[in-house]
Amino acid sequence: MSSHSTTVSSKEAWGGGQSPFGVSYGKLFMWFFLISDALTFAGLLCAYGFMRHKYPEVWPIPGEVFTHFPFVDQHIPLAYVGLMTFILIMSSVTMVLAVEAGQRKDKKGVTIWLFLTIIGGLMFVGSQAWEWYHFIVGTEHGAIRNQLINGVWQDAPFHGANLKYNEYGLPVFGNFFFFITGFHGFHVFSGVVINVVIFINVLMGTYERRGHYEMIEKTGLYWHFVDLVWVFVFTFFYLL
Amino acid sequence: MEFNDDYPQYEILAQHSEEEGKVKRKKLWRVFWIMLGITILELIIGFQAESMGLLDSLKFSTITLKIIFVGLTIVKAAYIVMEFMHLGHERKALKYTIIAPYVLFVSYLIWIIIVEGTYAGTPERKPAMSKLIIEQQSKIRTGDSHHEEGTEHSTAPVENAGEEKHEEKSKAHH
């Protein structure tokens, strides 16, 4: 147990024969991968911040863009993303409970919590698809844009947002929205796929035979990272 | 696969007993309630921002609101990294190897982005193209272009430079 404790003399730690970080190489390199991935997201969100500061006059107000909620006719700003955030935090908790169960070699616990994590991840990806759908379709009244209809230039309404036009404001907002939430959504999707692979391995008893459930910890790190990124996306896209 | 008998097996060392697990789970659920509380607080502030006078004339968040939201987000992020990702309980060497370079680079990036973005956004620095985009977009946002029937040509969107040429071509055809 001593070599895993948080306090170890530097002479002993860096003297060879053991990892100075006190973790296995797999976990260490998962951390290194996450740093590089986090830098990518930081770059994307900072680019968003740059345009946001450059065009404050015409930037869409998020509270007026994302107002839909399933089965409710009224427009409620923020409620749906609040729910999505809750789903992702919840799935992060189930993941950490799966990790904890793995450290006790409790196969049944790992199975249950990992299954719930996968369900949470799928719910989140579905919610994001729903959110995209409403952003693309747009509002009923839309906005007016000069466009070419039947060979004549005229002011006509258009609805929703795509990579070229955006009824809510500057088109680059749409570009950032699609790219950043899309990139994050793809991370969630890959996370779900990885979790499913690990889940099958748990069911087949691979880690039981190996003697430890460290693989759950490593995928858990990735899953928490996805949650971490969403916390920032939530703040910068929906709150500020 | 054993390739070094002396090397400590960190995978095994990370394991713990049933009693330790109970304590850990209690801690984790506490973190969950804290994070849920912060998210709800953020949403309440988001809903009430206007009545609390935390929005500026363009209906954007003021600097106070920005600091509140970013601060709460960093608290949440710290809980995720330190408790869920277990980094707070790892060795100091690992903790600072992960956090220090990241915080250093990203705080520099944020600083330079805000400075440069605000500078690029000052009216006299915006090139003519930007001014046209803003003019066009503010019309879209307020729906003012209703009243400009007949002046179709003058309000042709800037980003449609290609289509504009197309229109001239069709005119020549006539």
Tab-separated table of N, CA and C in Angstrom, chain A residues 40-55 59-60 66 128 132 135 161-166 170-185 230 233 236-238, chain B residues 113:
chain	number	residue	atom	x	y	z
A	40	THR	N	-7.446	21.067	-27.211
A	40	THR	CA	-8.239	21.260	-28.433
A	40	THR	C	-9.532	21.993	-28.114
A	41	PHE	N	-10.223	21.531	-27.094
A	41	PHE	CA	-11.490	22.166	-26.729
A	41	PHE	C	-11.273	23.597	-26.247
A	42	ALA	N	-10.166	23.809	-25.518
A	42	ALA	CA	-9.868	25.168	-25.060
A	42	ALA	C	-9.672	26.075	-26.262
A	43	GLY	N	-8.961	25.577	-27.290
A	43	GLY	CA	-8.755	26.362	-28.501
A	43	GLY	C	-10.069	26.702	-29.180
A	44	LEU	N	-10.969	25.717	-29.272
A	44	LEU	CA	-12.264	25.952	-29.925
A	44	LEU	C	-13.086	26.977	-29.151
A	45	LEU	N	-13.149	26.804	-27.833
A	45	LEU	CA	-13.966	27.718	-27.043
A	45	LEU	C	-13.363	29.125	-27.033
A	46	CYS	N	-12.041	29.218	-27.088
A	46	CYS	CA	-11.402	30.534	-27.136
A	46	CYS	C	-11.681	31.206	-28.476
A	47	ALA	N	-11.684	30.427	-29.560
A	47	ALA	CA	-12.020	30.996	-30.867
A	47	ALA	C	-13.442	31.545	-30.834
A	48	TYR	N	-14.338	30.797	-30.185
A	48	TYR	CA	-15.715	31.265	-29.996
A	48	TYR	C	-15.715	32.588	-29.226
A	49	GLY	N	-14.920	32.633	-28.153
A	49	GLY	CA	-14.830	33.850	-27.350
A	49	GLY	C	-14.324	35.037	-28.156
A	50	PHE	N	-13.390	34.771	-29.062
A	50	PHE	CA	-12.841	35.853	-29.892
A	50	PHE	C	-13.947	36.481	-30.743
A	51	MET	N	-14.708	35.656	-31.451
A	51	MET	CA	-15.763	36.185	-32.316
A	51	MET	C	-16.859	36.846	-31.495
A	52	ARG	N	-17.118	36.285	-30.333
A	52	ARG	CA	-18.128	36.828	-29.426
A	52	ARG	C	-17.759	38.243	-28.988
A	53	HIS	N	-16.460	38.457	-28.746
A	53	HIS	CA	-16.000	39.785	-28.342
A	53	HIS	C	-15.887	40.727	-29.526
A	54	LYS	N	-15.704	40.142	-30.727
A	54	LYS	CA	-15.550	41.001	-31.891
A	54	LYS	C	-16.898	41.522	-32.378
A	55	TYR	N	-17.943	40.700	-32.307
A	55	TYR	CA	-19.261	41.100	-32.817
A	55	TYR	C	-20.328	41.090	-31.731
A	59	TRP	N	-24.456	39.366	-32.015
A	59	TRP	CA	-24.359	37.985	-31.525
A	59	TRP	C	-25.730	37.533	-31.033
A	60	PRO	N	-26.165	36.302	-31.360
A	60	PRO	CA	-27.475	35.853	-30.882
A	60	PRO	C	-27.506	35.746	-29.358
A	66	PHE	N	-32.375	28.918	-27.639
A	66	PHE	CA	-32.661	27.559	-27.154
A	66	PHE	C	-33.768	27.614	-26.115
A	128	GLN	N	-29.073	15.878	-27.576
A	128	GLN	CA	-28.314	16.799	-28.408
A	128	GLN	C	-28.867	16.795	-29.842
A	132	TRP	N	-30.258	20.050	-31.822
A	132	TRP	CA	-29.806	20.404	-33.172
A	132	TRP	C	-31.004	20.552	-34.099
A	135	PHE	N	-32.698	23.777	-33.578
A	135	PHE	CA	-31.861	24.900	-34.014
A	135	PHE	C	-31.890	25.005	-35.547
A	161	ALA	N	-31.215	27.772	-38.659
A	161	ALA	CA	-29.810	28.082	-38.868
A	161	ALA	C	-29.128	26.930	-39.568
A	162	ASN	N	-28.191	27.264	-40.421
A	162	ASN	CA	-27.283	26.253	-40.972
A	162	ASN	C	-25.902	26.888	-41.036
A	163	LEU	N	-25.007	26.288	-41.814
A	163	LEU	CA	-23.640	26.816	-41.796
A	163	LEU	C	-23.550	28.159	-42.513
A	164	LYS	N	-24.553	28.511	-43.311
A	164	LYS	CA	-24.474	29.740	-44.091
A	164	LYS	C	-25.356	30.853	-43.532
A	165	TYR	N	-26.560	30.515	-43.093
A	165	TYR	CA	-27.478	31.530	-42.584
A	165	TYR	C	-27.921	31.178	-41.179
A	166	ASN	N	-28.311	32.225	-40.461
A	166	ASN	CA	-28.726	32.015	-39.084
A	166	ASN	C	-29.786	33.051	-38.759
A	170	LEU	N	-25.592	36.396	-36.103
A	170	LEU	CA	-24.435	36.170	-36.962
A	170	LEU	C	-24.290	34.674	-37.333
A	171	PRO	N	-24.096	34.373	-38.631
A	171	PRO	CA	-23.978	32.962	-39.034
A	171	PRO	C	-22.842	32.228	-38.332
A	172	VAL	N	-21.768	32.947	-37.979
A	172	VAL	CA	-20.628	32.252	-37.373
A	172	VAL	C	-21.004	31.632	-36.024
A	173	PHE	N	-22.064	32.164	-35.395
A	173	PHE	CA	-22.552	31.524	-34.168
A	173	PHE	C	-23.002	30.099	-34.476
A	174	GLY	N	-23.740	29.954	-35.581
A	174	GLY	CA	-24.188	28.622	-35.986
A	174	GLY	C	-23.017	27.699	-36.267
A	175	ASN	N	-21.996	28.242	-36.947
A	175	ASN	CA	-20.824	27.421	-37.261
A	175	ASN	C	-20.163	26.905	-35.993
A	176	PHE	N	-19.976	27.829	-35.036
A	176	PHE	CA	-19.353	27.412	-33.773
A	176	PHE	C	-20.237	26.431	-33.029
A	177	PHE	N	-21.539	26.699	-33.032
A	177	PHE	CA	-22.457	25.808	-32.317
A	177	PHE	C	-22.373	24.397	-32.893
A	178	PHE	N	-22.488	24.308	-34.224
A	178	PHE	CA	-22.461	22.974	-34.835
A	178	PHE	C	-21.116	22.301	-34.619
A	179	PHE	N	-20.024	23.068	-34.755
A	179	PHE	CA	-18.718	22.424	-34.647
A	179	PHE	C	-18.411	21.991	-33.217
A	180	ILE	N	-18.609	22.902	-32.259
A	180	ILE	CA	-18.188	22.576	-30.896
A	180	ILE	C	-19.119	21.552	-30.255
A	181	THR	N	-20.453	21.770	-30.339
A	181	THR	CA	-21.336	20.759	-29.736
A	181	THR	C	-21.267	19.459	-30.538
A	182	GLY	N	-21.009	19.561	-31.843
A	182	GLY	CA	-20.856	18.354	-32.638
A	182	GLY	C	-19.617	17.572	-32.242
A	183	PHE	N	-18.521	18.299	-32.048
A	183	PHE	CA	-17.267	17.665	-31.638
A	183	PHE	C	-17.435	17.023	-30.257
A	184	HIS	N	-18.116	17.741	-29.367
A	184	HIS	CA	-18.362	17.186	-28.039
A	184	HIS	C	-19.303	15.983	-28.129
A	185	GLY	N	-20.364	16.121	-28.948
A	185	GLY	CA	-21.305	15.021	-29.102
A	185	GLY	C	-20.628	13.774	-29.649
A	230	TRP	N	-18.440	19.380	-21.212
A	230	TRP	CA	-19.818	19.855	-21.318
A	230	TRP	C	-20.094	20.981	-20.323
A	233	VAL	N	-18.883	23.983	-22.103
A	233	VAL	CA	-19.726	24.301	-23.261
A	233	VAL	C	-21.048	24.902	-22.780
A	236	PHE	N	-20.415	28.566	-21.659
A	236	PHE	CA	-20.080	29.556	-22.675
A	236	PHE	C	-21.157	29.676	-23.751
A	237	PHE	N	-21.861	28.597	-24.068
A	237	PHE	CA	-22.870	28.681	-25.109
A	237	PHE	C	-24.235	29.093	-24.589
A	238	TYR	N	-24.584	28.674	-23.383
A	238	TYR	CA	-25.965	28.852	-22.946
A	238	TYR	C	-26.123	29.890	-21.842
B	113	ILE	N	-6.883	36.094	-26.146
B	113	ILE	CA	-8.103	36.072	-26.965
B	113	ILE	C	-9.016	37.218	-26.574
